[in-house]
Coordinates of C-alpha atoms and ligand atoms in Angstrom, one line a residue:
Chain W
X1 CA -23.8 9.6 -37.1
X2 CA -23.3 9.9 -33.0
X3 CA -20.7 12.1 -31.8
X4 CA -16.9 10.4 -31.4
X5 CA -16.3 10.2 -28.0
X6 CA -12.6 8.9 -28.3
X7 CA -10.1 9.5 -31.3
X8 CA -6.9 8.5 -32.1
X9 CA -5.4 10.3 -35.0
X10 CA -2.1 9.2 -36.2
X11 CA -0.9 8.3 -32.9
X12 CA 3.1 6.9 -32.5
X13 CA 4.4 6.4 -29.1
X14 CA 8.1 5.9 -28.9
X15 CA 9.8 5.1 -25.7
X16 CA 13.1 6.3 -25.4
X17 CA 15.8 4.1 -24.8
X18 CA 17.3 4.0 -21.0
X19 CA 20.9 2.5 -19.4
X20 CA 18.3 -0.6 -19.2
X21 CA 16.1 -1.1 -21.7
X22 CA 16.9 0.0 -25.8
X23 CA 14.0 2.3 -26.9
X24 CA 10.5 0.5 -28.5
X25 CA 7.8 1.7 -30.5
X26 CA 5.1 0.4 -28.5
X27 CA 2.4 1.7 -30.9
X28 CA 2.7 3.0 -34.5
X29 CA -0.1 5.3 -36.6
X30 CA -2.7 4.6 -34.5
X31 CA -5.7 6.0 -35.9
X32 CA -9.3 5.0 -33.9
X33 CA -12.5 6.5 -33.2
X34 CA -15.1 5.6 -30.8
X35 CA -18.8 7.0 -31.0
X36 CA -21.4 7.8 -28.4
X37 CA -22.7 5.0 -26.4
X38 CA -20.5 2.4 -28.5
X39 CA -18.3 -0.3 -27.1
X40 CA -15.3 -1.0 -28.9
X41 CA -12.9 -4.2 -27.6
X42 CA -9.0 -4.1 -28.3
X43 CA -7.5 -7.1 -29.1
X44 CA -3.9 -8.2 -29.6
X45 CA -0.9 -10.4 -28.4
X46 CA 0.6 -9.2 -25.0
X47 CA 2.9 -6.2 -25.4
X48 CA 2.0 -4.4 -28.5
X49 CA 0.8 -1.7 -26.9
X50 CA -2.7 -2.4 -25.8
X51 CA -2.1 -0.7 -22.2
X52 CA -0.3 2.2 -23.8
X53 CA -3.1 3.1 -25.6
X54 CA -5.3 3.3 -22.4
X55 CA -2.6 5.5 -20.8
X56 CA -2.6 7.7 -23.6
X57 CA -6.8 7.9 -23.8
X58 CA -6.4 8.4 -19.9
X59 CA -3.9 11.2 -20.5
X60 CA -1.1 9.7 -17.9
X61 CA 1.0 9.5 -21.2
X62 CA 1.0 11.5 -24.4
X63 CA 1.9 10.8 -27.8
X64 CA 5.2 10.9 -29.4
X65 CA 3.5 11.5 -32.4
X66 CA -0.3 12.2 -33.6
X67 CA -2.9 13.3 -31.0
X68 CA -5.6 12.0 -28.9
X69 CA -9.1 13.6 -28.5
X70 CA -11.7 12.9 -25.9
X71 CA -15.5 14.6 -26.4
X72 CA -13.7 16.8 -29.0
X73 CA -11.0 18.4 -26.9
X74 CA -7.1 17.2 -27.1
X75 CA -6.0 15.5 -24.1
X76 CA -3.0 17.1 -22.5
X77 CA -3.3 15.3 -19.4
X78 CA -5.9 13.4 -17.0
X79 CA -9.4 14.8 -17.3
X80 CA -12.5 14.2 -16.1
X81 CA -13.8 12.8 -19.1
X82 CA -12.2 9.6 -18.9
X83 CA -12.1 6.8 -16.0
X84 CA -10.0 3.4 -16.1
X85 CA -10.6 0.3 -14.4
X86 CA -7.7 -2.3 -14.4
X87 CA -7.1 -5.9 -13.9
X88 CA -6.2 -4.8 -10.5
X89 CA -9.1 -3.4 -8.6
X90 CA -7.2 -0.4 -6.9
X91 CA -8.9 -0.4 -4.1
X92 CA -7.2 1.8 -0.8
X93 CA -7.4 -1.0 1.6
X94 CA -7.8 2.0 4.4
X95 CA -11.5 2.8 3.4
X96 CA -14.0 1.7 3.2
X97 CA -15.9 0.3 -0.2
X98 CA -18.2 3.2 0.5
X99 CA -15.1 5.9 0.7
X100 CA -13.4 3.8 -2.3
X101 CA -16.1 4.5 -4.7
X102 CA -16.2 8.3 -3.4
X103 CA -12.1 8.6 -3.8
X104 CA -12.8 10.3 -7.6
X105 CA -15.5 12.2 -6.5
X106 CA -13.9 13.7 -3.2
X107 CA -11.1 14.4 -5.6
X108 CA -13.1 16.4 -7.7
X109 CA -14.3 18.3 -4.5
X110 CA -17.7 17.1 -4.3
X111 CA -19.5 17.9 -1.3
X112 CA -19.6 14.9 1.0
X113 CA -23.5 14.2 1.0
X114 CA -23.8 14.0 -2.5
X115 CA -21.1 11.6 -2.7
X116 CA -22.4 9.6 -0.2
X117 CA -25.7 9.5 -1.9
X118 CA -24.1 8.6 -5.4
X119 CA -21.6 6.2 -4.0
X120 CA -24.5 4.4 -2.1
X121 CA -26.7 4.5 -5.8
X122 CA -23.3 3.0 -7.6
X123 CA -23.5 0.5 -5.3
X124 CA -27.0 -0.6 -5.4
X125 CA -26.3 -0.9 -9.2
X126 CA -23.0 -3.0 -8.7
X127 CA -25.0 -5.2 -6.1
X128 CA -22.9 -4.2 -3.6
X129 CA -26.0 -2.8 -1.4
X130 CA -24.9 -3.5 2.2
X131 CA -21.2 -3.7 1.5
X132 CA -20.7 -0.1 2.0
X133 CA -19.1 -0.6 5.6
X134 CA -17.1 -3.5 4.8
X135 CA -13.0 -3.5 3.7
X136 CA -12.0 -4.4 0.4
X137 CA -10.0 -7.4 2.2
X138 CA -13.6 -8.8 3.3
X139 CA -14.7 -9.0 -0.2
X140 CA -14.2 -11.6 -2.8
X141 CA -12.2 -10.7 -5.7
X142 CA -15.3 -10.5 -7.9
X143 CA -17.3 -8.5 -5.2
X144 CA -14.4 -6.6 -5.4
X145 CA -13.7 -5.6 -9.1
X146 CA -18.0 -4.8 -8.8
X147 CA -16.4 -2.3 -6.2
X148 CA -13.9 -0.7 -8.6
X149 CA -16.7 -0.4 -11.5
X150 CA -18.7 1.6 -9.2
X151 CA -15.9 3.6 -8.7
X152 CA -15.1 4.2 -12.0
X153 CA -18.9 4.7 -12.9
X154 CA -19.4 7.1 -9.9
X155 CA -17.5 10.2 -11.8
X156 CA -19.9 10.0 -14.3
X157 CA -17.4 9.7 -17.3
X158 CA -17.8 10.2 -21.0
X159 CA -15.4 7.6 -21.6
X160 CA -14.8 4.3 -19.9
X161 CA -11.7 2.6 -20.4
X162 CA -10.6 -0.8 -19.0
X163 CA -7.7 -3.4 -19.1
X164 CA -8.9 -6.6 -19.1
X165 CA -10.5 -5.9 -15.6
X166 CA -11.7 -9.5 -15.5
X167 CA -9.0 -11.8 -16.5
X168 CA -8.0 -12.3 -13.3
X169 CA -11.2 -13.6 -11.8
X170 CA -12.7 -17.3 -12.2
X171 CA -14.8 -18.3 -14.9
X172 CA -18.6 -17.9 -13.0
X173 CA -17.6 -14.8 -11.8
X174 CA -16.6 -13.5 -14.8
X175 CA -19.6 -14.5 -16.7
X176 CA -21.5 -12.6 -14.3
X177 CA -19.6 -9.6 -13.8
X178 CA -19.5 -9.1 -17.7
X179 CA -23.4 -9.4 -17.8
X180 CA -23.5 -6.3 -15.0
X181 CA -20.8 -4.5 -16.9
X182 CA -22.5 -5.0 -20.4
X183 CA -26.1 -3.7 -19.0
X184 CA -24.6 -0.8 -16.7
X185 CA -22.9 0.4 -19.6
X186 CA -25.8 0.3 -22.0
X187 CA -28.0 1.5 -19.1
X188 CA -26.2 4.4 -18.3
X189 CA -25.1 4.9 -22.4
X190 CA -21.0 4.8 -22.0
X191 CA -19.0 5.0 -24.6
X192 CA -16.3 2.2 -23.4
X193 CA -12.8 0.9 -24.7
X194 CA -12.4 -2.6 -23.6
X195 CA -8.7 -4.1 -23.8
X196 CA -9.0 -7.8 -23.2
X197 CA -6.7 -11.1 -25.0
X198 CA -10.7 -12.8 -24.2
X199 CA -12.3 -13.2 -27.8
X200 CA -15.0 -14.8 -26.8
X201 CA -15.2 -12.0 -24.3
X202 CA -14.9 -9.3 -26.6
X203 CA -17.5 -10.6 -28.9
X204 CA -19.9 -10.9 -26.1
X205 CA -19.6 -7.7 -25.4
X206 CA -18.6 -5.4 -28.0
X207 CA -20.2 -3.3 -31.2
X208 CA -16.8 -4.0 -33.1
X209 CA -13.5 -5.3 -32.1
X210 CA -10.0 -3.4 -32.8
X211 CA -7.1 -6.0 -34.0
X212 CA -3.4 -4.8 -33.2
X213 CA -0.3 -6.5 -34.4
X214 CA 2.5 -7.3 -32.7
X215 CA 4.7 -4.5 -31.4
X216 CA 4.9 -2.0 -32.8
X217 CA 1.3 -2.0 -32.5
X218 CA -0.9 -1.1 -35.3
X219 CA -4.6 -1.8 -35.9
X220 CA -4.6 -4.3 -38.5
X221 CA -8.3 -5.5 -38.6
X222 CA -12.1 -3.4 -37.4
X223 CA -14.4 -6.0 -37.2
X224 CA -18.2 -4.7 -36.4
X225 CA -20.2 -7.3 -34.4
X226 CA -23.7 -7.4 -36.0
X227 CA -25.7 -9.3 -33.6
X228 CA -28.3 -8.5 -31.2
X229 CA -28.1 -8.3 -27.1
X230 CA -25.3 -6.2 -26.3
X231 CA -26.4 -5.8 -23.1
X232 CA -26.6 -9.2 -22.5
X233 CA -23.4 -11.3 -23.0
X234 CA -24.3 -14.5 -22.0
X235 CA -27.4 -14.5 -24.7
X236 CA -24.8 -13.7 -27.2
X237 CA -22.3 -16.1 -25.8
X238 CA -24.8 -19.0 -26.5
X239 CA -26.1 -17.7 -30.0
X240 CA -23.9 -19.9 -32.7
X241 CA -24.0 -16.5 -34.7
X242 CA -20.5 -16.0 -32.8
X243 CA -18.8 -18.7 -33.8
X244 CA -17.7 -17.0 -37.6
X245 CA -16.5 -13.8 -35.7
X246 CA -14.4 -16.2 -33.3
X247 CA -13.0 -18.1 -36.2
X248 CA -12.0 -15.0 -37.5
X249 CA -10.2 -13.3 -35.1
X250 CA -8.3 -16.4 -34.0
X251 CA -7.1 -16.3 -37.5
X252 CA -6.4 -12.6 -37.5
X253 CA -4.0 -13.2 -34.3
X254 CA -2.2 -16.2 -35.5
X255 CA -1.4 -13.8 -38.0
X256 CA -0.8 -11.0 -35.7
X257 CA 1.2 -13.6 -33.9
X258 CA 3.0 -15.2 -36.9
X259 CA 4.5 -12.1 -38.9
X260 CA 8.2 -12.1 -36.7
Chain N
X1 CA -10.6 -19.4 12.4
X2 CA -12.1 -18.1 15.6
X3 CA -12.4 -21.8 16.5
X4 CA -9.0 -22.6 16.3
X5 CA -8.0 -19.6 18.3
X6 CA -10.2 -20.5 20.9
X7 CA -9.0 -24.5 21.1
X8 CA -5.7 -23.4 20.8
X9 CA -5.8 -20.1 22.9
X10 CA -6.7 -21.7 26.3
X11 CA -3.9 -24.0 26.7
X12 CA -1.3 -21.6 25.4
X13 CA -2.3 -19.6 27.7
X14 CA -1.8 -21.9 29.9
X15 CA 1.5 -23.4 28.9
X16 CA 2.7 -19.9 28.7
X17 CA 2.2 -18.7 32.2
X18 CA 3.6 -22.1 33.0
X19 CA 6.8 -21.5 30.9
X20 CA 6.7 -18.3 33.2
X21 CA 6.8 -20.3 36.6
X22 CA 9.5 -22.9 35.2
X23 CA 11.7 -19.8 34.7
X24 CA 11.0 -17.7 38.2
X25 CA 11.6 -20.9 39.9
X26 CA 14.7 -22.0 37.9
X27 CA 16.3 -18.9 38.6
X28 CA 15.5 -19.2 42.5
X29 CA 17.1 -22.2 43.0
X30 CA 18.9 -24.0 39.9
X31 CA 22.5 -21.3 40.6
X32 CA 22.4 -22.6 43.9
X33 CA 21.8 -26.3 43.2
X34 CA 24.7 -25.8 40.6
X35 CA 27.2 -24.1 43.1
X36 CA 27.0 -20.9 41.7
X37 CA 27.9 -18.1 44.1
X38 CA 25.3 -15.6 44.6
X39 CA 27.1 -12.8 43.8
X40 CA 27.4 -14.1 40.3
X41 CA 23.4 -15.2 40.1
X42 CA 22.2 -13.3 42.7
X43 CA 18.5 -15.2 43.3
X44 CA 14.8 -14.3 41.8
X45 CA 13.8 -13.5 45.4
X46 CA 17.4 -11.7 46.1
X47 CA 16.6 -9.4 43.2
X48 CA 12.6 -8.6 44.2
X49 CA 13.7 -7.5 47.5
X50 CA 16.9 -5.7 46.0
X51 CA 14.0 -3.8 43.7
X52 CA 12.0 -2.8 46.8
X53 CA 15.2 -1.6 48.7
X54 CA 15.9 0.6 45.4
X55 CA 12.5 2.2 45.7
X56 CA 13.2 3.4 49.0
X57 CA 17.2 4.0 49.5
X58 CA 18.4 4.8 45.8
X59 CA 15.1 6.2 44.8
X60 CA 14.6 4.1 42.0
X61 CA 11.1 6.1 41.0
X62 CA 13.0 9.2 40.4
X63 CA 15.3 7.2 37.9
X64 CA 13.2 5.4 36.3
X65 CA 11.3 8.6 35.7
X66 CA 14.0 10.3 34.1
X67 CA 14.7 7.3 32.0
X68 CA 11.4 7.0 31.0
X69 CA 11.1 10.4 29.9
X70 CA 14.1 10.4 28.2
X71 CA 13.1 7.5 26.3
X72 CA 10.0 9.0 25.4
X73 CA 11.2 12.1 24.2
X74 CA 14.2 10.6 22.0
X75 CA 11.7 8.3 20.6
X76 CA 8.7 10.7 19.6
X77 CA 11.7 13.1 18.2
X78 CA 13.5 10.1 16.2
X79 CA 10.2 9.0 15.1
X80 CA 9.1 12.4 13.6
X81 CA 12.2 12.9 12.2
X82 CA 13.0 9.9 10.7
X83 CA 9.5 9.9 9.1
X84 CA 9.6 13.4 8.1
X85 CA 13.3 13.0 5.8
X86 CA 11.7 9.6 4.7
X87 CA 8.6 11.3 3.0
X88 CA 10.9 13.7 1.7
X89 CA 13.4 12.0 0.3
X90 CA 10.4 9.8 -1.4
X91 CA 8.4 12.2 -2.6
X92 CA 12.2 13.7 -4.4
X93 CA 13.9 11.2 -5.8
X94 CA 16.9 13.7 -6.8
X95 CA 16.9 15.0 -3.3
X96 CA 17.2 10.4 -2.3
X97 CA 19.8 10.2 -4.9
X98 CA 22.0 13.0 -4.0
X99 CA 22.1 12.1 -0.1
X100 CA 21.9 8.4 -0.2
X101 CA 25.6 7.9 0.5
X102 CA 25.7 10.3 3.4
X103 CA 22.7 8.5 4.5
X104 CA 24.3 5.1 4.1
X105 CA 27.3 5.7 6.3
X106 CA 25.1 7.6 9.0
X107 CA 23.2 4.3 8.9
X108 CA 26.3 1.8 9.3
X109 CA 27.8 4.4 12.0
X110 CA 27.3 2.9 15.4
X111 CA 24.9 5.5 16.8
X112 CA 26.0 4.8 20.4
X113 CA 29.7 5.5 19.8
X114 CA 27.9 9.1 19.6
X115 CA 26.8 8.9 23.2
X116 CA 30.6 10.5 24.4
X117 CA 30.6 13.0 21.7
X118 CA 27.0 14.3 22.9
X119 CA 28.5 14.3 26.6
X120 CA 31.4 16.7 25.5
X121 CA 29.2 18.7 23.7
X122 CA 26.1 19.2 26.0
X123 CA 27.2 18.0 29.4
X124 CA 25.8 15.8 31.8
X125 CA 22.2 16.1 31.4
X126 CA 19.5 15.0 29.8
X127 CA 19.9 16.1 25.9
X128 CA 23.1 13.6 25.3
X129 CA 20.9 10.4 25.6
X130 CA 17.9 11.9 24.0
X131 CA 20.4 12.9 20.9
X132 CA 21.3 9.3 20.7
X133 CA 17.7 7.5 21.3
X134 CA 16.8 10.2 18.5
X135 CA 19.3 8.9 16.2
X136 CA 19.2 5.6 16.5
X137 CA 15.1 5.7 16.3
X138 CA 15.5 7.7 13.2
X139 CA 17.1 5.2 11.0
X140 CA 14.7 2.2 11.2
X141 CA 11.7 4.6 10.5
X142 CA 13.1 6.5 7.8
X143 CA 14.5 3.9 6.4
X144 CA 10.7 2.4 5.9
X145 CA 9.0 4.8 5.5
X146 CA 10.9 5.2 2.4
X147 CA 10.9 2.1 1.0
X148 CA 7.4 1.6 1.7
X149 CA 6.5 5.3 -0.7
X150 CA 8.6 3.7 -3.4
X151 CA 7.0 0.1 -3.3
X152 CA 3.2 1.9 -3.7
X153 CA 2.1 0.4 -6.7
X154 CA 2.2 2.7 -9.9
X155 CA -1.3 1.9 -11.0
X156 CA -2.4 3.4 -7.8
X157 CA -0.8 6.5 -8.1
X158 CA -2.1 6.7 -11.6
X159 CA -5.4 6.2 -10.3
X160 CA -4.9 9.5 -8.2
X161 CA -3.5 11.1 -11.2
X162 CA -6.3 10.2 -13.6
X163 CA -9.1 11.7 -11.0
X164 CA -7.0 14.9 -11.7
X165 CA -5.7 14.7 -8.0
X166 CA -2.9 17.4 -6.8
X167 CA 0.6 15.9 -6.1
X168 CA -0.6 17.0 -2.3
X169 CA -3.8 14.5 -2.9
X170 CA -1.4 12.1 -3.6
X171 CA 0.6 12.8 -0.6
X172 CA -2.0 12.5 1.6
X173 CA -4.7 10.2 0.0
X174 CA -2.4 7.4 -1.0
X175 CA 1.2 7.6 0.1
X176 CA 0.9 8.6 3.4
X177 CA -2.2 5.9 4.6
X178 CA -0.4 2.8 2.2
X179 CA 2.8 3.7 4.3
X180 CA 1.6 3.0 7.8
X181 CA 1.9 -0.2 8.1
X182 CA 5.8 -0.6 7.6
X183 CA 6.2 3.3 9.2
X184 CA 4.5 1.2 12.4
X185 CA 6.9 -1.4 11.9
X186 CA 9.5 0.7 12.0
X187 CA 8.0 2.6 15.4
X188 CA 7.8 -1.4 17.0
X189 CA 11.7 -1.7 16.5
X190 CA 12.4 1.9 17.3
X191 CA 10.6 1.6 21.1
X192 CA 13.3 -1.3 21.5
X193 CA 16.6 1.0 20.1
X194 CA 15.2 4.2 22.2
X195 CA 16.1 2.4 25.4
X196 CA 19.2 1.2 24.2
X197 CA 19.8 4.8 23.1
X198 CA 19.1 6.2 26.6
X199 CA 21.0 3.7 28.8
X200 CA 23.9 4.3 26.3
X201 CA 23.8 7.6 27.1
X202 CA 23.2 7.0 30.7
X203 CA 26.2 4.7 31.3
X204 CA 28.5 7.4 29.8
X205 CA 27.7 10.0 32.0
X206 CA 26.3 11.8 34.5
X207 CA 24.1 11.2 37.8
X208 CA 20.6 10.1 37.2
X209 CA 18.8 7.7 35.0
X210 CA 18.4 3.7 35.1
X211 CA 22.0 3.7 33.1
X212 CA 22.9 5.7 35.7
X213 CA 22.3 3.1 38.8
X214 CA 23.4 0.3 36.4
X215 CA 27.3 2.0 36.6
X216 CA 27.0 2.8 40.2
X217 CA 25.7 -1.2 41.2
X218 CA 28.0 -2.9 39.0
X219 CA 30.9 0.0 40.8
X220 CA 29.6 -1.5 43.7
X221 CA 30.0 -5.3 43.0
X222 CA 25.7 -5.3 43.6
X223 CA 24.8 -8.1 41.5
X224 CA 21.0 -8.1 42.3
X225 CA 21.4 -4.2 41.7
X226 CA 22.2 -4.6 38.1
X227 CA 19.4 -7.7 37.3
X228 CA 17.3 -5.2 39.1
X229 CA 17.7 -2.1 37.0
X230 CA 17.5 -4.6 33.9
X231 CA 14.1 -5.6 35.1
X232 CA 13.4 -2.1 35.1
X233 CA 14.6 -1.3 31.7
X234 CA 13.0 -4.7 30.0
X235 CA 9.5 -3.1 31.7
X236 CA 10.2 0.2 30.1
X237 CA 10.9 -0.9 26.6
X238 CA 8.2 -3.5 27.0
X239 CA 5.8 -0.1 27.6
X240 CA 7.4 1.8 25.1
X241 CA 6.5 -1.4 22.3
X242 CA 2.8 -1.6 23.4
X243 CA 2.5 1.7 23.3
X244 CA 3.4 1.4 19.6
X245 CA 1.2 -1.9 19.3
X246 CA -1.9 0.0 20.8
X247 CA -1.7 3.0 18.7
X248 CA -0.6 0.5 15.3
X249 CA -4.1 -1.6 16.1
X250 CA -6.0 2.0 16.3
X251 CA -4.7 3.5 13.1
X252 CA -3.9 0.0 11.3
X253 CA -7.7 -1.1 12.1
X254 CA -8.9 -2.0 9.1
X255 CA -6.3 -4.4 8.2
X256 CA -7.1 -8.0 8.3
X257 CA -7.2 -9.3 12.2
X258 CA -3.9 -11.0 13.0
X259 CA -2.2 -13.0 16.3
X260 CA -1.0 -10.6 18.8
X261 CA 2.3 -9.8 18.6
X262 CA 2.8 -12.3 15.4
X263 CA 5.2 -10.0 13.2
Ligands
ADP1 N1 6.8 3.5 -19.4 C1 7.4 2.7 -20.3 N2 8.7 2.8 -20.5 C2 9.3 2.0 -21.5 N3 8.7 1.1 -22.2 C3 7.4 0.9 -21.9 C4 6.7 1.7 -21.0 N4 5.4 1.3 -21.0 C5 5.3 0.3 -21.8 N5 6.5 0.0 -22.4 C6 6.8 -1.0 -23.5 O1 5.8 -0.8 -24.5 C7 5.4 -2.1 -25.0 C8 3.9 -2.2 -24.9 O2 3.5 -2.3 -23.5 P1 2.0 -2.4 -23.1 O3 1.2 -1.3 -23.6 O4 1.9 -2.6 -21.6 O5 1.5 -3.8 -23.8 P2 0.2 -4.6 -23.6 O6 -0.7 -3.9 -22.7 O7 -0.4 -4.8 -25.0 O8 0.6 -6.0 -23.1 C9 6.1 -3.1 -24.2 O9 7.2 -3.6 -24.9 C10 6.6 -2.4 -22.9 O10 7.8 -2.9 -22.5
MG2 MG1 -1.4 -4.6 -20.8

């Protein structure tokens, strides 16, 4: 059995009431594990907690109760094991998509020609090759979010972790950016949680899919994916082999939906 | 896009400078066709030749000088000072909370009602209208610098944080850089409030300056005087904003390309 790359172990996360807002559970005993090279989707209605749970993996929040582990060691705060990539693509509109994709690396004080060179390499993989001098305002929103994957990529993380980073772009685009995703993921072996309200998406591109409730959050249903072509989504996409796994998770979230 | 600025440029252009004429000549001859006495709208021509006559008898150059520099300094000190509390008080949100009232009746205040207190305090010279071109620049620019901090999306920040970057990284990688375009808005209305700040200052007191010449012309019932040192302020402030244009296009260079002058 490969080594867990994420883990969740009994993990509550209470926010505590303000003049504002009364306190929520956003997620309740949430127990997961991730392996090596694995790619695990996260499904569930909007505002159960899905985003919480990336925070916490990311270690820009911590548990009320329970604890998180990344490659074996408790996160206590944001590490270099982890990167996120968002609906949003983040990108500082004052650099350039070369200097974007180098912003973790330059963090992490690495020596500006090696940046440069594996900026430059992201790149190439994203097919982004001759964008390196352009803004992120002269790019289309899909060349764009291929921008913030390379950046996320470029740390070289043990753990990839993204919020439906493609719900906001049109339907082509999307098709094509989760193809690159899928094989730059399995290319470079990530381990990857992948928060998305897509099915379809997260069966094209997942080992196993994670079903949470409504809020408070809990997982209520681990589905493994057994087909073929993880690497290549739009192969699975048009196998009818999905079709069972679709049914079943639209039933799964009616119910997640239902139970007021 | 290019095309359109091209087939509309030329004849904008055009009816600008025209605009421009309509107005020159207008103000030659349109008082007098109306009966108005000279003294009241003293000519466009009356006015040039009043401007030469400054340059050599009241020595307008020197005056203009000293405005200038007053101008100048007021607004590079405002500016630096406004930005500096702004950063601070965004970076500390207890530190915001604590002053924010103090900060709100500084702001509704009328900075130039300050202009006689400086006088009293430092004399006539030159640091009572630089006090109150500093204070009235510092407002606007502190006042977005700050809100510009706080409106930096938290997902950015997070980003920062995530890389494992220093609350200094932070500083200077994201908060500083996303809040140059409204600190450069801020600088475009402060080159406007540093003149007013200076003539203020000027009209209160003391012997030099363009304020200065304004007082002693309108003392002297010398209409084309006054139009004349108003020319000379308009050209001054108009300086002082382009000066904050150039330096906004330099450091704002990578924003999308907009029309000149268009916010
Ligand atoms: N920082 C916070 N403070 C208070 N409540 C929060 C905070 N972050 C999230 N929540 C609440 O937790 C719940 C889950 O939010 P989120 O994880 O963003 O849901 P999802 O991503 O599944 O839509 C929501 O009810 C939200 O209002
Ligand atoms: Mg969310």
């Amino acid at each position: 059995m490969a080594a867990v790359r994420l883990e969740f172990r009994n993990v509550t996360r209470r926010f505590a009431p303000t003049r504002r807002s009364e306190g929520v559970t956003a997620i309740e005993g949430v127990s997961i594990a991730v392996r090596d090279r694995e790619v695990v989707s996260l499904i569930g209605p909007s505002g159960c907690g899905k985003s919480t749970l990336l925070n916490l993996s990311a270690g820009l929040d911590g548990p009320s109760v329970g604890e998180v582990f990344v490659d074996g060691a408790k996160v206590t705060g944001p590490n270099s094991h982890v990167a996120f990539m968002l609906q949003k693509d983040l990108l500082l509109p004052w650099r350039t998509i070369r200097e974007n994709v180098e912003f973790g690396l330059e963090i992490r004080k690495v020596p500006a020609t090696q940046r440069r060179e594996i900026a430059l390499g992201q790149l190439k993989i994203c097919h982004l090759d001759g964008f390196e001098n352009h803004y992120p305002h002269q790019l289309s929103g899909g060349m764009r979010q291929r921008a913030a994957l390379a950046r996320t990529m470029a740390t070289d993380p043990s753990v990839v972790l993204m919020d439906e980073p493609f719900s906001a772009l049109d339907a082509q685009t999307k098709l094509v950016l989760q193809k690159d995703m899928a094989q730059t993921l399995s290319r470079l072996g990530k381990t990857c949680l992948f928060i998305t309200h897509d099915l379809a998406e997260a069966v094209a591109l997942s080992d196993r899919v994670l079903v949470m409730s409504k809020r408070p959050g809990r997982i209520i249903e681990e589905i493994a994916i057994d087909l073929p072509d993880r690497d290549d989504p739009i192969a699975r996409r048009s196998s009818e082999k999905v079709t069972p796994y679709l049914r079943r998770l639209t039933e799964l979230l009616d119910v997640a939906h239902a139970d007021v | 896009m290019s095309r359109t600025a091209t087939a509309l440029g030329q004849p904008a252009v055009l009816v600008s400078m025209l605009i421009g004429v309509i107005f020159v000549a207008a103000w030659e001859w349109l008082p007098g066709m109306l009966g108005v006495a000279r003294f009241i709208i003293p000519p466009a021509s009356a006015v040039a030749e009043e401007i030469v006559f400054m340059f050599a008898r009241e020595n307008l150059l020197y005056h203009t000088a000293v405005t200038s520099l007053s101008v100048a300094i007021g607004f590079v000190l405002g500016a630096a000072l406004g930005a500096a509390i702004g950063y601070a008080l965004a970076v500390s949100p207890t530190a915001e909370f604590a002053l924010s009232p103090y900060i709100l009746a500084l702001q509704i205040a009328p900075k130039v009602a300050f202009a006689p207190l400086f006088v009293m305090w430092f004399g006539f010279n030159l640091m009572p209208k630089i006090l109150v071109a500093t204070l009235i620049v510092f407002f606007p620019v502190m006042v977005n610098v700050l809100g510009a901090v706080r409106q930096i999306d938290r997902d950015q920040i997070n980003l920062g944080r995530a890389f494992n970057a220093t609350r200094l990284e932070l500083f200077w990688k994201i908060e500083v850089p996303a809040s140059m375009p409204a600190l450069f808005a801020g600088l475009r209305i402060a080159a406007t409030l540093a003149v007013i700040g200076v003539i203020v200052g000027e009209l209160v007191g003391g012997s030099v300056g363009l304020g200065y010449l304004l007082a002693f012309g309108q003392g002297q019932a010398n209409t084309p005087m006054v139009f004349g040192v108003i020319i000379m302020l308009t050209l001054i402030g108009l300086v002082a904003y382009l000066a904050v244009v150039v330096a906004e296009a330099r450091v704002l260079h990578y924003m999308p390309k907009r029309d000149f002058g268009a916010r």
